[in-house]
Short mmCIF file of C-alpha atoms in Angstrom, two decimals:
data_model
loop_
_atom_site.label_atom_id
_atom_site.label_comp_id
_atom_site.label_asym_id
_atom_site.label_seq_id
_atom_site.Cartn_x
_atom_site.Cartn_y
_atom_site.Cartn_z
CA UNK A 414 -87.20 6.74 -129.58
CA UNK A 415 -85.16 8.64 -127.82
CA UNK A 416 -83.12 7.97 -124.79
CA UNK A 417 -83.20 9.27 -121.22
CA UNK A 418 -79.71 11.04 -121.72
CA UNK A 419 -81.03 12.96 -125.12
CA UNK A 420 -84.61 13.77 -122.97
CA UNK A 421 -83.05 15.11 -120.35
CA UNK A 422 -80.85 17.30 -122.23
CA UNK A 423 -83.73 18.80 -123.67
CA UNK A 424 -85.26 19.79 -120.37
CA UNK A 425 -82.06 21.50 -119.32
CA UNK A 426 -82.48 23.64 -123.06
CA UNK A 427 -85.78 24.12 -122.45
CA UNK A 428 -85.92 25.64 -118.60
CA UNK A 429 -82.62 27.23 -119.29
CA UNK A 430 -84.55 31.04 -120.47
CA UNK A 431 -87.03 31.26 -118.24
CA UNK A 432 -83.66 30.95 -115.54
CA UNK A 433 -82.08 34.24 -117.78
CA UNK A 434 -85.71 35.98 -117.54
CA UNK A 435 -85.58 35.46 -113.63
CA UNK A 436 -82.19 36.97 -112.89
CA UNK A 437 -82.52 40.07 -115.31
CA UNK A 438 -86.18 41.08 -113.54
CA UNK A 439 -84.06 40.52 -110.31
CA UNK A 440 -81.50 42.85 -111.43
CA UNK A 441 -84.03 44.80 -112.37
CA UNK A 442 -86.14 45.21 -109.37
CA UNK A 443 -83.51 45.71 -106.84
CA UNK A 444 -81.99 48.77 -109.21
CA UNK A 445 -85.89 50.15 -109.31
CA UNK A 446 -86.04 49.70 -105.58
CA UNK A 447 -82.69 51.45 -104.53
CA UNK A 448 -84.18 54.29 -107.02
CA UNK A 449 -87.47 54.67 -105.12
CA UNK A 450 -85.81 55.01 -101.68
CA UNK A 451 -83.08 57.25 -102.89
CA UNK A 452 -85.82 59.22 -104.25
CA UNK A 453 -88.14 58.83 -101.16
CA UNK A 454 -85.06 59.95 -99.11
CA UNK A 455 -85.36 63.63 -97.12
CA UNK A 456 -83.91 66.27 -98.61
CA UNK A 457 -82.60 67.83 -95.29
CA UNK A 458 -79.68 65.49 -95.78
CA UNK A 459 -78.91 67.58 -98.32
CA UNK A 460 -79.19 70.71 -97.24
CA UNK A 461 -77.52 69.84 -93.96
CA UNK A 462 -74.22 68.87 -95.76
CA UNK A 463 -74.53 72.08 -97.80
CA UNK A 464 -75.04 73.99 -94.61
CA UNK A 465 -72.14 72.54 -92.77
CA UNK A 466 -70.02 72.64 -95.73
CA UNK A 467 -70.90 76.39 -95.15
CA UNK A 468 -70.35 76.69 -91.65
CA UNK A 469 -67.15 75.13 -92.17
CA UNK A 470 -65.71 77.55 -94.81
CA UNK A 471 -67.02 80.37 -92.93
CA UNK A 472 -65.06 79.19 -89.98
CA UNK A 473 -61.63 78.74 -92.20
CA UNK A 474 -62.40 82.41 -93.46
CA UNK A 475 -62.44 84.04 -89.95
CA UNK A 476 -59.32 81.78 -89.18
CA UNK A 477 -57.35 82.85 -92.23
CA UNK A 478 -58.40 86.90 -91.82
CA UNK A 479 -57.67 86.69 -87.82
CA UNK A 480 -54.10 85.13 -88.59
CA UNK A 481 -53.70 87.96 -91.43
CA UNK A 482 -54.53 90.56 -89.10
CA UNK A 483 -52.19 89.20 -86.41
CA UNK A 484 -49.45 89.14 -89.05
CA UNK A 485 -50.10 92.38 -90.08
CA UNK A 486 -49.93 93.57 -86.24
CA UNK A 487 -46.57 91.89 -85.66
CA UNK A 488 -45.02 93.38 -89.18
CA UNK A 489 -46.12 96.94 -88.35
CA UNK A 490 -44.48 96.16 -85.02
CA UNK A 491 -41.61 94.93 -86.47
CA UNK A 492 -41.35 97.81 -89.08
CA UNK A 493 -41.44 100.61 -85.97
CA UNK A 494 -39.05 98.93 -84.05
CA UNK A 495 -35.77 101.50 -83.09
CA UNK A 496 -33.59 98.31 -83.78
CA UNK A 497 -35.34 97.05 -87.02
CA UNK A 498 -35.38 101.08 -88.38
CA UNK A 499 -31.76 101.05 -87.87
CA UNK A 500 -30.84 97.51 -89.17
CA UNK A 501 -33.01 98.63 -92.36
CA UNK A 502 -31.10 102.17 -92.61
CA UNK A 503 -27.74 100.13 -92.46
CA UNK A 504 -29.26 97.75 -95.19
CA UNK A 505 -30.38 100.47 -97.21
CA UNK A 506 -27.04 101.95 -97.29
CA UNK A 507 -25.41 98.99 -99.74
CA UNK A 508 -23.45 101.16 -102.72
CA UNK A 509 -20.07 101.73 -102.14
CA UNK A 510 -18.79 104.19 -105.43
CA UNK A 511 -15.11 104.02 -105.53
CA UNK A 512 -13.36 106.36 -107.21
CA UNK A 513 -9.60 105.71 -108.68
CA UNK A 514 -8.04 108.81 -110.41
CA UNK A 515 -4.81 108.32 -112.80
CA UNK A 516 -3.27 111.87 -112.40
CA UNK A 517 0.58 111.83 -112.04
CA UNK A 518 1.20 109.08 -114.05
CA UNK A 519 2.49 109.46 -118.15
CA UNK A 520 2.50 107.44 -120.80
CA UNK A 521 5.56 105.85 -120.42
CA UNK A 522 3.96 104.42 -116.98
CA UNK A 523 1.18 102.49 -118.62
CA UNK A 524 1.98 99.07 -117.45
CA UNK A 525 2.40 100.41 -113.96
CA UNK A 526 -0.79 101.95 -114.07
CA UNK A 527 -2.15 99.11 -115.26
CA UNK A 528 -0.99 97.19 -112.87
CA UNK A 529 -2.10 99.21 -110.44
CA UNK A 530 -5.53 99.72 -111.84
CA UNK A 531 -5.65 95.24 -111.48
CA UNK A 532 -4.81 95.48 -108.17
CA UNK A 533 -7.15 97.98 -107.57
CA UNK A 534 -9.76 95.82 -109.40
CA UNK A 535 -9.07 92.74 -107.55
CA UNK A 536 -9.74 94.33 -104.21
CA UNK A 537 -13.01 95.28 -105.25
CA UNK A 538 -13.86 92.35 -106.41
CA UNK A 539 -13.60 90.58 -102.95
CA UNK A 540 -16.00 93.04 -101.26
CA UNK A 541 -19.01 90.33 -99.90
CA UNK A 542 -22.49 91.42 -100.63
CA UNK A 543 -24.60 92.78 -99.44
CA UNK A 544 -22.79 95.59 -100.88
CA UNK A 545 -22.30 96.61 -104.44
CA UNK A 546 -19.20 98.28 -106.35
CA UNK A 547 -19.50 101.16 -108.65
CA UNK A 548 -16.25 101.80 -109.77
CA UNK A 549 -15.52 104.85 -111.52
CA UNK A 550 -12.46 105.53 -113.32
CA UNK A 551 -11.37 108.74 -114.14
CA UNK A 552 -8.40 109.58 -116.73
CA UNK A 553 -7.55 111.95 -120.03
CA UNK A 554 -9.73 111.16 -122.94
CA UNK A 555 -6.13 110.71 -124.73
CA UNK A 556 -5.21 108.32 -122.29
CA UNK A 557 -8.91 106.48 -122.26
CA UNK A 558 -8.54 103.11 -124.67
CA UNK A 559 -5.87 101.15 -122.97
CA UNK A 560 -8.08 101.43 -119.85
CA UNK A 561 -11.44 101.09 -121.23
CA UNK A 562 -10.01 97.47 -122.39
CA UNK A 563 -8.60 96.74 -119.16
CA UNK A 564 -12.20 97.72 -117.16
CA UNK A 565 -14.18 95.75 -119.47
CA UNK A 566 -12.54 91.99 -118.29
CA UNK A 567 -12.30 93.18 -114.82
CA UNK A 568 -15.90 91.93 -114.31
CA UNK A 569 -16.84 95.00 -112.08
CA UNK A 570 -19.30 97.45 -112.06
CA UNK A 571 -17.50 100.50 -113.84
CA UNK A 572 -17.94 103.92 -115.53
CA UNK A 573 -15.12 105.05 -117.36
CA UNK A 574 -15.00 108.82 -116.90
CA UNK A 575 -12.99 111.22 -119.09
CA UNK A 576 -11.87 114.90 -119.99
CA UNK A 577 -10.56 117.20 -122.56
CA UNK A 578 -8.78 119.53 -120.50
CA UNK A 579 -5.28 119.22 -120.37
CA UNK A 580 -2.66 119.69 -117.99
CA UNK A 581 0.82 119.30 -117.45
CA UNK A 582 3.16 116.61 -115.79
CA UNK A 583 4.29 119.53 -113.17
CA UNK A 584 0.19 120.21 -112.46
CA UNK A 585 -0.35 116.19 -111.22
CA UNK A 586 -1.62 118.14 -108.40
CA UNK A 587 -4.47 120.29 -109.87
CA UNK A 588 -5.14 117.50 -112.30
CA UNK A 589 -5.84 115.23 -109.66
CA UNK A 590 -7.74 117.55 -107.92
CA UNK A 591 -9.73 117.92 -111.26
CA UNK A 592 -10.37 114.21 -112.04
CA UNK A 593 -11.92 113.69 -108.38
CA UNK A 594 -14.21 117.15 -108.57
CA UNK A 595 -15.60 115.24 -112.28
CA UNK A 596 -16.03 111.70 -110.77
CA UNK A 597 -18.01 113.77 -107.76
CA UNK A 598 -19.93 115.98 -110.53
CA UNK A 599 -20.77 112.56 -112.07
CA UNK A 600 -22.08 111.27 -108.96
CA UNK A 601 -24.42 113.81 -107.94
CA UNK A 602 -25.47 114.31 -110.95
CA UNK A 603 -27.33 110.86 -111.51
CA UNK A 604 -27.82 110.76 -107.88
CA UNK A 605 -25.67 107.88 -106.60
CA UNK A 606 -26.39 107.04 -103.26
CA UNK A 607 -24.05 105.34 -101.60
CA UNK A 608 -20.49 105.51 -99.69
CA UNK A 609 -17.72 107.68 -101.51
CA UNK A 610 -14.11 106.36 -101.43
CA UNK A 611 -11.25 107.26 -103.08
CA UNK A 612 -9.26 104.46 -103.98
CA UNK A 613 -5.92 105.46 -105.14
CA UNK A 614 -3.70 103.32 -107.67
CA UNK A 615 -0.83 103.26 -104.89
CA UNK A 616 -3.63 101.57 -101.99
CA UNK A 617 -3.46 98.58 -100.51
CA UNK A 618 -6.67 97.70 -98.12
CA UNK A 619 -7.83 95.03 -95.86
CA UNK A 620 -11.07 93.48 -96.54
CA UNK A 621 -12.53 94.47 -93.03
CA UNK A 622 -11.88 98.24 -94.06
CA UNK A 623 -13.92 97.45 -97.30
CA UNK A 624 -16.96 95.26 -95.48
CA UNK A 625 -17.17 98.57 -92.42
CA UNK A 626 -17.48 100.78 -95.69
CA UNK A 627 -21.55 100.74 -95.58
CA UNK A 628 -22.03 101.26 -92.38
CA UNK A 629 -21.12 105.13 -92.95
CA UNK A 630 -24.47 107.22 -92.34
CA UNK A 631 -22.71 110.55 -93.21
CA UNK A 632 -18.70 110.79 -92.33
CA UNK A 633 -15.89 108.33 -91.46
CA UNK A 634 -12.32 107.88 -91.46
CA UNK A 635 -9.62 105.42 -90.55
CA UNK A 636 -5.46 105.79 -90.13
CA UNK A 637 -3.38 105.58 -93.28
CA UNK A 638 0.13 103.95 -93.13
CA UNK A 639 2.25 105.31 -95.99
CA UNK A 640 5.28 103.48 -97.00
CA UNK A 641 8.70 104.70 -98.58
CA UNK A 642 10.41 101.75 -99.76
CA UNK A 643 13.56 103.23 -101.18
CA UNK A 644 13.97 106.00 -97.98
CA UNK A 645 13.23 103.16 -95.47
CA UNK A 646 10.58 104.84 -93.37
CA UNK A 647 7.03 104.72 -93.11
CA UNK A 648 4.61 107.52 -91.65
CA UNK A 649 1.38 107.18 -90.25
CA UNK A 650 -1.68 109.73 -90.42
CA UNK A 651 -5.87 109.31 -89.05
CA UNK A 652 -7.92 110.32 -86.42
CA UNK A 653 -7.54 110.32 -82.96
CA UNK A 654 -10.71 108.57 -80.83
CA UNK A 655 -12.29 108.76 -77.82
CA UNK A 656 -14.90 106.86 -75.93
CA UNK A 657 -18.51 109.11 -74.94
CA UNK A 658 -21.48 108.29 -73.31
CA UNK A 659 -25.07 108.35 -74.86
CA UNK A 660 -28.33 108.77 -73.68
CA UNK A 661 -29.09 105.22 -73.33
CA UNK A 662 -25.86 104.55 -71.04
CA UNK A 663 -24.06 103.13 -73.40
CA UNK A 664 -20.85 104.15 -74.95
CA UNK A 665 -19.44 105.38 -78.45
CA UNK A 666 -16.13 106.06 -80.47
CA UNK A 667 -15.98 109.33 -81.73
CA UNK A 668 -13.27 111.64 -83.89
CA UNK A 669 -11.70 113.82 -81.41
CA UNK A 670 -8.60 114.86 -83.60
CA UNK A 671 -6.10 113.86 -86.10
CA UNK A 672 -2.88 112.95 -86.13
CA UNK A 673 0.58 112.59 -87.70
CA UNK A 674 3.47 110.24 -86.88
CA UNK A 675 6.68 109.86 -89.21
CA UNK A 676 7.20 105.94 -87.79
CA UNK A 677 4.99 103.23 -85.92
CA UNK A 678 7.01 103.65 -82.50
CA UNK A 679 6.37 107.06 -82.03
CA UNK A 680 2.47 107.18 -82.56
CA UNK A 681 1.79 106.92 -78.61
CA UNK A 682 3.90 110.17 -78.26
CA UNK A 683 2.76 112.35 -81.26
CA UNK A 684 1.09 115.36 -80.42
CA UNK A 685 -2.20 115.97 -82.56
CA UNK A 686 -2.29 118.60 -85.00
CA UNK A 687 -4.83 121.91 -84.17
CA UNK A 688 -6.68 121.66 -87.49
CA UNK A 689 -9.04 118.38 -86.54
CA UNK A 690 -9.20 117.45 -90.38
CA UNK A 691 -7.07 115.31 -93.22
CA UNK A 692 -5.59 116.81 -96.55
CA UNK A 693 -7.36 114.60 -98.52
CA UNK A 694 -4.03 112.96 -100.08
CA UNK A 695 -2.54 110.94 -97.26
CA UNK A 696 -5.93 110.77 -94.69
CA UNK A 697 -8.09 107.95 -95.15
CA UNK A 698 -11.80 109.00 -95.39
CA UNK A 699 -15.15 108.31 -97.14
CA UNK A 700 -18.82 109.68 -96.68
CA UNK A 701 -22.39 109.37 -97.77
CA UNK A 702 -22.77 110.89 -101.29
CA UNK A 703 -26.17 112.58 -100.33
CA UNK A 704 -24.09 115.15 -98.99
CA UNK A 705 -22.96 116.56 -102.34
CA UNK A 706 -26.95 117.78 -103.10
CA UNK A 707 -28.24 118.53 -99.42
CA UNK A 708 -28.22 122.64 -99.84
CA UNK A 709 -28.43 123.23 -96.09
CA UNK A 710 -24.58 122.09 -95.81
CA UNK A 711 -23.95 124.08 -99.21
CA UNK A 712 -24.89 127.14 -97.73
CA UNK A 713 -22.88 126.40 -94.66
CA UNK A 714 -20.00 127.42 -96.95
CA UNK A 715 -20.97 130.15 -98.81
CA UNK A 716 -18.55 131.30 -101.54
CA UNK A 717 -18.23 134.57 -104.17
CA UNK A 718 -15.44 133.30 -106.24
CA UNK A 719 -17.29 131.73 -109.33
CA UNK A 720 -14.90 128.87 -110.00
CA UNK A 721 -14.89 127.41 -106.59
CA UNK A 722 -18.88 127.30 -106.54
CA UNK A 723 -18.21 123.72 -108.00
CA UNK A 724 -15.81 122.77 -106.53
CA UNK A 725 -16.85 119.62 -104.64
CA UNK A 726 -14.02 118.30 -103.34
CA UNK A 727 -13.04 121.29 -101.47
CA UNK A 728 -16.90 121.18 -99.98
CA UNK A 729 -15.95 117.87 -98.83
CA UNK A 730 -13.02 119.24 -97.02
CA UNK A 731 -14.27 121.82 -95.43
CA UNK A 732 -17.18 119.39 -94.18
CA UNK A 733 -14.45 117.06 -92.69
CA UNK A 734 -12.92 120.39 -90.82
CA UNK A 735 -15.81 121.38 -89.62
CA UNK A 736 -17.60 118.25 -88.79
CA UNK A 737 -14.57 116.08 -88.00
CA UNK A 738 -16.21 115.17 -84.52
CA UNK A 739 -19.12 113.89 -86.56
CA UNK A 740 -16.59 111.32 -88.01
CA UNK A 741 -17.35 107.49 -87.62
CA UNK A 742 -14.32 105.91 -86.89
CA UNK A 743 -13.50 102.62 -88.33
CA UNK A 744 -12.76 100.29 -86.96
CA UNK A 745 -15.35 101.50 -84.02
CA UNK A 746 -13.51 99.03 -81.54
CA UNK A 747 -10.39 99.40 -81.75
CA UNK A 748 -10.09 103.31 -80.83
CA UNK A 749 -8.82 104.17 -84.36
CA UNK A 750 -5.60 102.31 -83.99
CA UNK A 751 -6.03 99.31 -86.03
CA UNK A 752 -4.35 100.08 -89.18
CA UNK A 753 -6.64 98.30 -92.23
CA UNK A 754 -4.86 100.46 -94.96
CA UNK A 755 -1.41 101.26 -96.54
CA UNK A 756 0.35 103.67 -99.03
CA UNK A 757 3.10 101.29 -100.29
CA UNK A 758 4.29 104.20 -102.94
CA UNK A 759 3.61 107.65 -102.69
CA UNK A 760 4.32 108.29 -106.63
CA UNK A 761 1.07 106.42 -107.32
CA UNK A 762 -1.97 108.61 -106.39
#
């Protein structure tokens, strides 16, 4: 017989799965029951979220096409403003193309050159951006691999320009004059636009002189001081300035004529030379390369001898005589007087 411990036991085993039964139908109704009224819902709940899910990306698409059209408004603006044009023709104007010629100097003045030609690099190297430095180098083909080393660790932007023709050491003069009219044939010829300088071996420049370069929209020009160490003297050639008034009251420096003076204390006194234009040797001056291929200033000089028809260098000359009032000064405020570069020897052109 069994006792009350052991029988009750076996009540608990025995009511224990009809307990299990009740709480999986439980479960099981109240998961058929949230079915029925999820089905039994409205479907305009539906197809009110859809329709103010539309409304709302309709409403960021007018949004987002009225700001672009505003935007676009304010660039075209912006893009025909006078001061915007001119900040973007000043911008566009970033290639300054220097050109070093090596006529004058022999064989037995390699390291000078050299040392000249570092210098030279060095300067160039310092010029900030925007801008960019095309060098070009121009020497004898004879002359061409001592240099073509020393270009290729200078880190610059170069192109190493050369010639068959040859001259003698009495003819520095014409060969000179031939090494700049083959750097300017090189440059209209792929179309360089930029600034021309001419940076000679024997030039010294301040860094202001080099950032003012490309700002130059067609002419400019700025005094040279030339030094003589052995003689003791130093002479002083550029343009002469002068304030004028433009149409929107405001006032300019332009070129009104050039000048020479043998020392510094005489420069107030020195009377200006009648032919408003530099030699091209001593004169400081650069312009906008798109001058070389616009024909309407070509046929301002019309010419019959056939080897001058070329002759570039001379063009750019007679452009400087004739349109020396044309000339931007620099520096613009300091009337032409603030001396940014120097000759220290005149034997190194």
């Amino acid at each position: 017989m069994a006792s009350p411990k052991q029988q009750q036991h076996k009540k608990r085993k025995a009511g224990g799965l009809p307990l299990l039964l009740r709480r999986a139908m439980l479960h099981s109704c109240l998961c058929f029951l949230v079915g029925l009224l999820t089905g039994l819902a409205p479907s305009d709940w539906a197809d009110a979220a859809a329709a103010n899910a539309q409304v709302l990306s309709t409403s960021a698409a007018r949004a987002m096409n009225h700001t672009a059209a505003l935007l676009t408004t304010h660039y075209q603006l912006y893009q025909h403003h006078p001061k915007h044009k001119q900040q973007q023709q000043e911008e566009q104007q970033q290639l300054v193309i220097a050109i070093t010629t090596t006529a004058g100097q022999s064989c037995s003045d390699r390291e000078r050159r050299s040392a000249a030609l570092t210098r030279t690099a060095h300067a160039l190297r310092l010029v900030s951006p925007p801008a960019v430095v095309v060098w070009l180098v121009v020497e004898p083909a004879r002359e061409a691999a001592p240099t073509a080393a020393l270009l290729r660790r200078t880190g610059l932007v170069y192109r190493h320009l050369t010639y068959a023709d040859n001259f003698t050491a009495d003819a520095w003069e014409e060969e000179r004059h031939h090494q700049r009219n083959v750097a300017l044939g090189h440059v209209e010829q792929h179309r360089l636009r930029g600034v021309v300088l001419f940076a000679g071996l024997a030039d010294v420049y301040d860094l202001r002189l080099l950032d003012n370069l490309r700002h130059i929209r067609t002419l400019g020009a700025w005094p040279v001081a030339t030094v003589w160490e052995q003689e003791g003297r130093v002479a002083v050639q550029g343009p002469l300035c002068k304030s004028r008034s433009t149409s929107s009251n405001s006032s300019s420096t332009a070129v009104s004529a050039w000048f020479s003076a043998p020392t510094f204390g005489i420069i107030a006194t020195t009377s200006t030379s009648s032919r408003p234009g530099p030699d091209g040797s001593s004169a400081g001056f650069a312009f906008a390369s798109d001058l070389l291929w616009d024909p309407a200033r070509w046929d301002r000089f019309p010419t019959s001898e056939p080897d001058r028809s070329q002759d570039s260098i001379d063009f750019v000359h007679r452009l400087l005589l004739h349109d020396y009032n044309k000339t931007r000064p620099i520096p613009d405020y300091s009337a032409c007087l603030h001396i940014m570069a120097w000759r220290v020897d005149a034997t190194l052109l």
